[in-house]
PDB file of C-alpha atoms and ligand atoms in Angstrom:
ATOM      1  CA  MET A 845     128.476 146.886 136.070  1.00 95.00           C
ATOM      2  CA  ARG A 846     124.781 147.403 135.243  1.00 97.00           C
ATOM      3  CA  CYS A 847     124.257 151.166 135.018  1.00 98.00           C
ATOM      4  CA  PHE A 848     121.706 153.855 134.368  1.00 98.00           C
ATOM      5  CA  ILE A 849     121.402 157.640 134.469  1.00 98.00           C
ATOM      6  CA  ALA A 850     118.564 159.031 136.562  1.00 98.00           C
ATOM      7  CA  ILE A 851     117.250 161.874 138.672  1.00 98.00           C
ATOM      8  CA  GLU A 852     116.945 161.161 142.370  1.00 98.00           C
ATOM      9  CA  ILE A 853     113.534 161.855 143.902  1.00 98.00           C
ATOM     10  CA  PRO A 854     113.240 163.294 147.438  1.00 98.00           C
ATOM     11  CA  ALA A 855     112.597 160.623 150.084  1.00 98.00           C
ATOM     12  CA  VAL A 856     109.285 162.125 151.213  1.00 98.00           C
ATOM     13  CA  ILE A 857     107.904 161.874 147.660  1.00 98.00           C
ATOM     14  CA  ARG A 858     109.245 158.346 147.201  1.00 98.00           C
ATOM     15  CA  ARG A 859     107.490 157.381 150.419  1.00 98.00           C
ATOM     16  CA  ASP A 860     104.180 158.873 149.211  1.00 98.00           C
ATOM     17  CA  LEU A 861     104.438 157.177 145.810  1.00 98.00           C
ATOM     18  CA  ARG A 862     105.183 153.856 147.439  1.00 98.00           C
ATOM     19  CA  ALA A 863     102.295 154.250 149.903  1.00 98.00           C
ATOM     20  CA  PHE A 864      99.962 155.029 146.991  1.00 97.00           C
ATOM     21  CA  ALA A 865     101.086 151.942 145.063  1.00 98.00           C
ATOM     22  CA  LEU A 866     100.842 149.732 148.151  1.00 98.00           C
ATOM     23  CA  GLY A 867      97.293 151.009 148.627  1.00 97.00           C
ATOM     24  CA  LEU A 868      96.381 149.602 145.213  1.00 97.00           C
ATOM     25  CA  ARG A 869      97.404 146.088 146.135  1.00 96.00           C
ATOM     26  CA  ALA A 870      94.067 145.274 147.761  1.00 95.00           C
ATOM     27  CA  GLU A 871      92.510 145.531 144.292  1.00 96.00           C
ATOM     28  CA  TYR A 872      95.555 144.512 142.244  1.00 97.00           C
ATOM     29  CA  PRO A 873      97.268 141.780 144.258  1.00 96.00           C
ATOM     30  CA  ASN A 874      99.764 141.027 141.488  1.00 97.00           C
ATOM     31  CA  LEU A 875     101.207 144.560 141.731  1.00 98.00           C
ATOM     32  CA  ARG A 876     104.801 144.479 142.966  1.00 97.00           C
ATOM     33  CA  VAL A 877     105.924 147.756 144.492  1.00 97.00           C
ATOM     34  CA  PRO A 878     109.612 148.760 144.312  1.00 97.00           C
ATOM     35  CA  ALA A 879     111.606 149.410 147.479  1.00 97.00           C
ATOM     36  CA  GLU A 880     111.515 153.062 148.464  1.00 97.00           C
ATOM     37  CA  ASP A 881     115.200 153.667 147.756  1.00 96.00           C
ATOM     38  CA  THR A 882     114.964 152.336 144.189  1.00 97.00           C
ATOM     39  CA  ILE A 883     112.245 154.754 143.011  1.00 98.00           C
ATOM     40  CA  HIS A 884     113.790 157.219 140.536  1.00 98.00           C
ATOM     41  CA  LEU A 885     113.280 159.082 137.253  1.00 98.00           C
ATOM     42  CA  THR A 886     115.286 157.279 134.577  1.00 98.00           C
ATOM     43  CA  LEU A 887     116.928 159.359 131.851  1.00 98.00           C
ATOM     44  CA  ARG A 888     118.837 156.530 130.143  1.00 98.00           C
ATOM     45  CA  PHE A 889     119.401 152.865 130.887  1.00 98.00           C
ATOM     46  CA  LEU A 890     122.990 151.958 129.957  1.00 98.00           C
ATOM     47  CA  GLY A 891     123.006 148.271 130.859  1.00 98.00           C
ATOM     48  CA  GLU A 892     126.072 146.178 131.605  1.00 98.00           C
ATOM     49  CA  LEU A 893     129.332 148.091 131.057  1.00 98.00           C
ATOM     50  CA  PRO A 894     132.976 147.518 132.020  1.00 98.00           C
ATOM     51  CA  PRO A 895     134.372 150.068 134.548  1.00 97.00           C
ATOM     52  CA  ASP A 896     136.397 152.065 131.990  1.00 98.00           C
ATOM     53  CA  ARG A 897     133.277 152.701 129.892  1.00 98.00           C
ATOM     54  CA  VAL A 898     131.287 153.693 132.985  1.00 98.00           C
ATOM     55  CA  GLU A 899     134.071 156.191 133.707  1.00 98.00           C
ATOM     56  CA  ARG A 900     133.816 157.574 130.171  1.00 98.00           C
ATOM     57  CA  ALA A 901     130.031 157.847 130.427  1.00 98.00           C
ATOM     58  CA  GLY A 902     130.363 159.788 133.702  1.00 98.00           C
ATOM     59  CA  ALA A 903     132.904 162.202 132.250  1.00 98.00           C
ATOM     60  CA  ALA A 904     130.826 162.785 129.100  1.00 98.00           C
ATOM     61  CA  LEU A 905     127.690 163.308 131.189  1.00 98.00           C
ATOM     62  CA  THR A 906     129.457 165.930 133.298  1.00 98.00           C
ATOM     63  CA  GLY A 907     130.595 167.759 130.164  1.00 98.00           C
ATOM     64  CA  ALA A 908     127.215 167.588 128.448  1.00 98.00           C
ATOM     65  CA  LEU A 909     125.365 168.909 131.518  1.00 98.00           C
ATOM     66  CA  ALA A 910     127.708 171.834 132.134  1.00 94.00           C
ATOM     67  CA  GLY A 911     125.776 175.078 132.610  1.00 91.00           C
ATOM     68  CA  SER A 912     122.386 173.358 132.368  1.00 93.00           C
ATOM     69  CA  GLY A 913     120.955 174.793 135.594  1.00 95.00           C
ATOM     70  CA  GLY A 914     118.389 173.112 137.833  1.00 96.00           C
ATOM     71  CA  ALA A 915     114.605 173.265 137.528  1.00 97.00           C
ATOM     72  CA  GLU A 916     111.389 172.175 139.213  1.00 98.00           C
ATOM     73  CA  ALA A 917     109.947 168.857 138.091  1.00 98.00           C
ATOM     74  CA  THR A 918     106.375 167.707 138.601  1.00 98.00           C
ATOM     75  CA  LEU A 919     105.003 164.195 138.913  1.00 98.00           C
ATOM     76  CA  SER A 920     101.365 163.591 138.063  1.00 97.00           C
ATOM     77  CA  GLY A 921      98.914 161.161 136.546  1.00 97.00           C
ATOM     78  CA  LEU A 922      99.099 157.416 135.995  1.00 98.00           C
ATOM     79  CA  GLY A 923      99.992 155.342 132.982  1.00 98.00           C
ATOM     80  CA  VAL A 924     101.062 151.853 132.037  1.00 98.00           C
ATOM     81  CA  PHE A 925     103.638 150.253 129.761  1.00 98.00           C
ATOM     82  CA  PRO A 926     103.559 148.717 127.269  1.00 97.00           C
ATOM     83  CA  GLU A 927     101.031 150.623 125.170  1.00 94.00           C
ATOM     84  CA  ARG A 928      99.312 147.445 123.994  1.00 95.00           C
ATOM     85  CA  GLY A 929      98.646 144.064 125.507  1.00 96.00           C
ATOM     86  CA  PRO A 930      98.774 143.284 129.211  1.00 98.00           C
ATOM     87  CA  ALA A 931     100.157 146.146 131.324  1.00 98.00           C
ATOM     88  CA  ARG A 932     103.443 145.353 133.057  1.00 98.00           C
ATOM     89  CA  ILE A 933     104.644 148.678 134.460  1.00 98.00           C
ATOM     90  CA  LEU A 934     102.599 151.237 136.394  1.00 98.00           C
ATOM     91  CA  TRP A 935     104.049 154.744 136.350  1.00 98.00           C
ATOM     92  CA  THR A 936     103.383 158.359 137.175  1.00 98.00           C
ATOM     93  CA  GLY A 937     104.278 160.944 134.534  1.00 98.00           C
ATOM     94  CA  ALA A 938     107.191 163.375 134.918  1.00 98.00           C
ATOM     95  CA  ALA A 939     107.475 166.875 133.438  1.00 98.00           C
ATOM     96  CA  CYS A 940     109.957 169.716 133.759  1.00 97.00           C
ATOM     97  CA  GLY A 941     109.378 172.148 130.889  1.00 94.00           C
ATOM     98  CA  ASP A 942     111.887 171.180 128.199  1.00 95.00           C
ATOM     99  CA  ARG A 943     114.594 170.297 130.742  1.00 97.00           C
ATOM    100  CA  LEU A 944     113.990 166.551 130.914  1.00 98.00           C
ATOM    101  CA  GLU A 945     114.491 166.263 127.160  1.00 97.00           C
ATOM    102  CA  ALA A 946     117.683 168.349 127.437  1.00 97.00           C
ATOM    103  CA  TRP A 947     119.010 166.129 130.256  1.00 98.00           C
ATOM    104  CA  ARG A 948     118.015 163.049 128.307  1.00 98.00           C
ATOM    105  CA  GLY A 949     120.092 164.479 125.431  1.00 98.00           C
ATOM    106  CA  ALA A 950     123.073 164.753 127.780  1.00 98.00           C
ATOM    107  CA  ALA A 951     122.467 161.164 128.934  1.00 98.00           C
ATOM    108  CA  GLU A 952     122.456 160.095 125.280  1.00 98.00           C
ATOM    109  CA  VAL A 953     125.857 161.795 124.818  1.00 98.00           C
ATOM    110  CA  ALA A 954     127.098 159.788 127.812  1.00 98.00           C
ATOM    111  CA  ALA A 955     125.714 156.566 126.328  1.00 98.00           C
ATOM    112  CA  ALA A 956     127.506 157.275 123.042  1.00 98.00           C
ATOM    113  CA  ALA A 957     130.752 157.949 124.944  1.00 98.00           C
ATOM    114  CA  ALA A 958     130.320 154.513 126.536  1.00 98.00           C
ATOM    115  CA  GLY A 959     130.096 153.003 123.049  1.00 98.00           C
ATOM    116  CA  LEU A 960     126.339 152.382 123.007  1.00 98.00           C
ATOM    117  CA  PRO A 961     124.194 152.844 119.889  1.00 98.00           C
ATOM    118  CA  PRO A 962     121.530 155.598 119.964  1.00 97.00           C
ATOM    119  CA  GLU A 963     118.317 154.734 121.828  1.00 96.00           C
ATOM    120  CA  LYS A 964     115.588 153.941 119.303  1.00 94.00           C
ATOM    121  CA  GLN A 965     112.630 154.169 121.682  1.00 93.00           C
ATOM    122  CA  ALA A 966     111.050 157.575 122.263  1.00 96.00           C
ATOM    123  CA  PHE A 967     111.730 159.086 125.678  1.00 97.00           C
ATOM    124  CA  ARG A 968     108.649 158.864 127.914  1.00 97.00           C
ATOM    125  CA  PRO A 969     109.548 160.610 131.188  1.00 98.00           C
ATOM    126  CA  HIS A 970     108.047 158.588 134.020  1.00 98.00           C
ATOM    127  CA  VAL A 971     108.628 157.164 137.453  1.00 98.00           C
ATOM    128  CA  THR A 972     107.861 153.467 137.826  1.00 98.00           C
ATOM    129  CA  ILE A 973     105.781 152.826 140.949  1.00 98.00           C
ATOM    130  CA  GLY A 974     104.790 149.211 140.356  1.00 98.00           C
ATOM    131  CA  ARG A 975     105.187 146.145 138.182  1.00 98.00           C
ATOM    132  CA  PHE A 976     102.380 143.679 137.486  1.00 98.00           C
ATOM    133  CA  ARG A 977     103.562 140.125 137.911  1.00 96.00           C
ATOM    134  CA  ASP A 978     102.227 138.222 134.860  1.00 95.00           C
ATOM    135  CA  GLY A 979     100.684 141.467 133.539  1.00 98.00           C
ATOM    136  CA  LEU A 980      97.326 143.164 134.032  1.00 98.00           C
ATOM    137  CA  ALA A 981      94.525 142.822 131.465  1.00 97.00           C
ATOM    138  CA  ARG A 982      94.073 145.927 129.294  1.00 97.00           C
ATOM    139  CA  THR A 983      90.518 146.639 130.461  1.00 96.00           C
ATOM    140  CA  GLU A 984      91.574 146.521 134.110  1.00 97.00           C
ATOM    141  CA  ALA A 985      94.576 148.715 133.338  1.00 97.00           C
ATOM    142  CA  ALA A 986      92.294 151.306 131.681  1.00 96.00           C
ATOM    143  CA  THR A 987      90.132 151.397 134.811  1.00 96.00           C
ATOM    144  CA  LEU A 988      93.174 151.922 136.982  1.00 96.00           C
ATOM    145  CA  VAL A 989      94.673 154.679 134.791  1.00 96.00           C
ATOM    146  CA  ALA A 990      91.310 156.475 134.746  1.00 95.00           C
ATOM    147  CA  ARG A 991      91.706 156.892 138.500  1.00 91.00           C
ATOM    148  CA  ALA A 992      94.794 159.085 138.098  1.00 90.00           C
ATOM    149  CA  ASP A 993      93.167 161.802 140.206  1.00 90.00           C
ATOM    150  CA  THR A 994      93.564 159.609 143.293  1.00 93.00           C
ATOM    151  CA  LEU A 995      97.316 160.253 143.143  1.00 96.00           C
ATOM    152  CA  ARG A 996      98.135 163.745 144.379  1.00 96.00           C
ATOM    153  CA  PRO A 997     100.500 165.570 141.966  1.00 97.00           C
ATOM    154  CA  CYS A 998     103.763 166.771 143.493  1.00 97.00           C
ATOM    155  CA  ALA A 999     106.776 168.900 142.606  1.00 98.00           C
ATOM    156  CA  PHE A1000     110.443 168.883 143.594  1.00 98.00           C
ATOM    157  CA  ALA A1001     113.617 170.758 142.746  1.00 98.00           C
ATOM    158  CA  VAL A1002     116.058 168.970 140.457  1.00 98.00           C
ATOM    159  CA  SER A1003     119.591 170.039 141.260  1.00 97.00           C
ATOM    160  CA  ALA A1004     121.565 167.036 140.016  1.00 98.00           C
ATOM    161  CA  VAL A1005     121.610 164.198 137.521  1.00 98.00           C
ATOM    162  CA  SER A1006     123.225 160.996 138.747  1.00 98.00           C
ATOM    163  CA  LEU A1007     124.936 157.926 137.397  1.00 98.00           C
ATOM    164  CA  TRP A1008     123.857 154.735 139.195  1.00 98.00           C
ATOM    165  CA  SER A1009     124.712 151.096 139.286  1.00 98.00           C
ATOM    166  CA  SER A1010     122.053 148.457 139.846  1.00 97.00           C
ATOM    167  CA  ASP A1011     122.822 145.071 141.390  1.00 95.00           C
ATOM    168  CA  LEU A1012     120.172 142.470 140.823  1.00 92.00           C
ATOM    169  CA  ASN A1013     119.593 140.345 143.912  1.00 89.00           C
ATOM    170  CA  ALA A1014     116.963 137.770 144.782  1.00 87.00           C
ATOM    171  CA  GLY A1015     115.352 140.306 147.115  1.00 85.00           C
ATOM    172  CA  GLY A1016     115.167 142.974 144.388  1.00 88.00           C
ATOM    173  CA  PRO A1017     117.648 145.405 142.816  1.00 93.00           C
ATOM    174  CA  ARG A1018     120.061 147.467 144.909  1.00 95.00           C
ATOM    175  CA  HIS A1019     120.947 150.868 143.491  1.00 97.00           C
ATOM    176  CA  THR A1020     124.222 152.617 144.253  1.00 97.00           C
ATOM    177  CA  LYS A1021     124.945 156.183 143.269  1.00 98.00           C
ATOM    178  CA  LEU A1022     128.285 156.329 141.443  1.00 98.00           C
ATOM    179  CA  LYS A1023     128.347 160.021 140.604  1.00 96.00           C
ATOM    180  CA  ASP A1024     126.241 163.127 141.207  1.00 97.00           C
ATOM    181  CA  ILE A1025     126.505 165.874 138.588  1.00 98.00           C
ATOM    182  CA  GLY A1026     125.261 169.176 139.979  1.00 97.00           C
ATOM    183  CA  LEU A1027     123.195 171.270 137.579  1.00 96.00           C
TER     184      LEU A1027
HETATM  185  P1  2AM B2418     112.168 152.614 134.734  1.00 89.69           P
HETATM  186  O1  2AM B2418     111.522 151.794 135.774  1.00 89.69           O
HETATM  187  O2  2AM B2418     112.104 154.064 134.964  1.00 89.69           O
HETATM  188  O3  2AM B2418     111.832 152.202 133.327  1.00 89.69           O
HETATM  189  C1  2AM B2418     117.382 150.518 136.402  1.00 89.69           C
HETATM  190  O4  2AM B2418     117.440 149.205 135.954  1.00 89.69           O
HETATM  191  C2  2AM B2418     116.269 151.280 135.701  1.00 89.69           C
HETATM  192  O5  2AM B2418     116.560 151.445 134.331  1.00 89.69           O
HETATM  193  C3  2AM B2418     114.955 150.534 135.747  1.00 89.69           C
HETATM  194  O6  2AM B2418     114.295 150.802 136.961  1.00 89.69           O
HETATM  195  C4  2AM B2418     114.259 151.099 134.550  1.00 89.69           C
HETATM  196  O7  2AM B2418     113.680 152.312 134.909  1.00 89.69           O
HETATM  197  C5  2AM B2418     115.352 151.492 133.608  1.00 89.69           C
HETATM  198  N1  2AM B2418     115.383 150.688 132.407  1.00 89.69           N
HETATM  199  C6  2AM B2418     115.140 151.133 131.155  1.00 89.69           C
HETATM  200  N2  2AM B2418     115.303 150.184 130.261  1.00 89.69           N
HETATM  201  C7  2AM B2418     115.634 149.057 130.941  1.00 89.69           C
HETATM  202  C8  2AM B2418     115.909 147.716 130.558  1.00 89.69           C
HETATM  203  N3  2AM B2418     115.904 147.311 129.280  1.00 89.69           N
HETATM  204  N4  2AM B2418     116.184 146.838 131.516  1.00 89.69           N
HETATM  205  C9  2AM B2418     116.182 147.219 132.813  1.00 89.69           C
HETATM  206  N5  2AM B2418     115.968 148.474 133.228  1.00 89.69           N
HETATM  207  C10 2AM B2418     115.684 149.379 132.308  1.00 89.69           C
END
């Protein structure tokens, strides 16, 4: 099972983010916009795992998040990945005081419980809102990111962290929530 740990985003915000990204397609026709129900804030991608290790990850995540408490997250600005070369991912930035880093730490505990090595890449809290098929030239990406003020910032209450599975289909990934851990 292909799994990841993420924070669910309220439907009304997902709709707005998707509408914003779709609005960019007139200028950036190679921008692919994810289905509304797959827009999320990833804490840790776990990848393909057998069911018993998914179970262990879920249990460890529950333990590591105990007593964490919820918080209000904000989404704002635009950015692209990777840092150099053609841009492939378009995202909006996520912030939540120091909570996202704490929850990421809990997700890392879950990954270790599932037998995964520590993540080497720095955590860059973001929500992916588009993917450029064949990439977008750096100069064009800079122009797009400079227009971050055209995306209205938003906030939402985070009251759970969830474990998800992702099935890759020809029509795009389908995400299924396996477990909700209340904060
Ligand atoms: P992102 O768009 O927030 O980076 C589920 O596959 C999610 O896990 C993806 O939407 C992606 O979230 C995240 N992810 C992180 N690393 C990944 C990887 N190597 N392969 C696929 N997904 C990854």
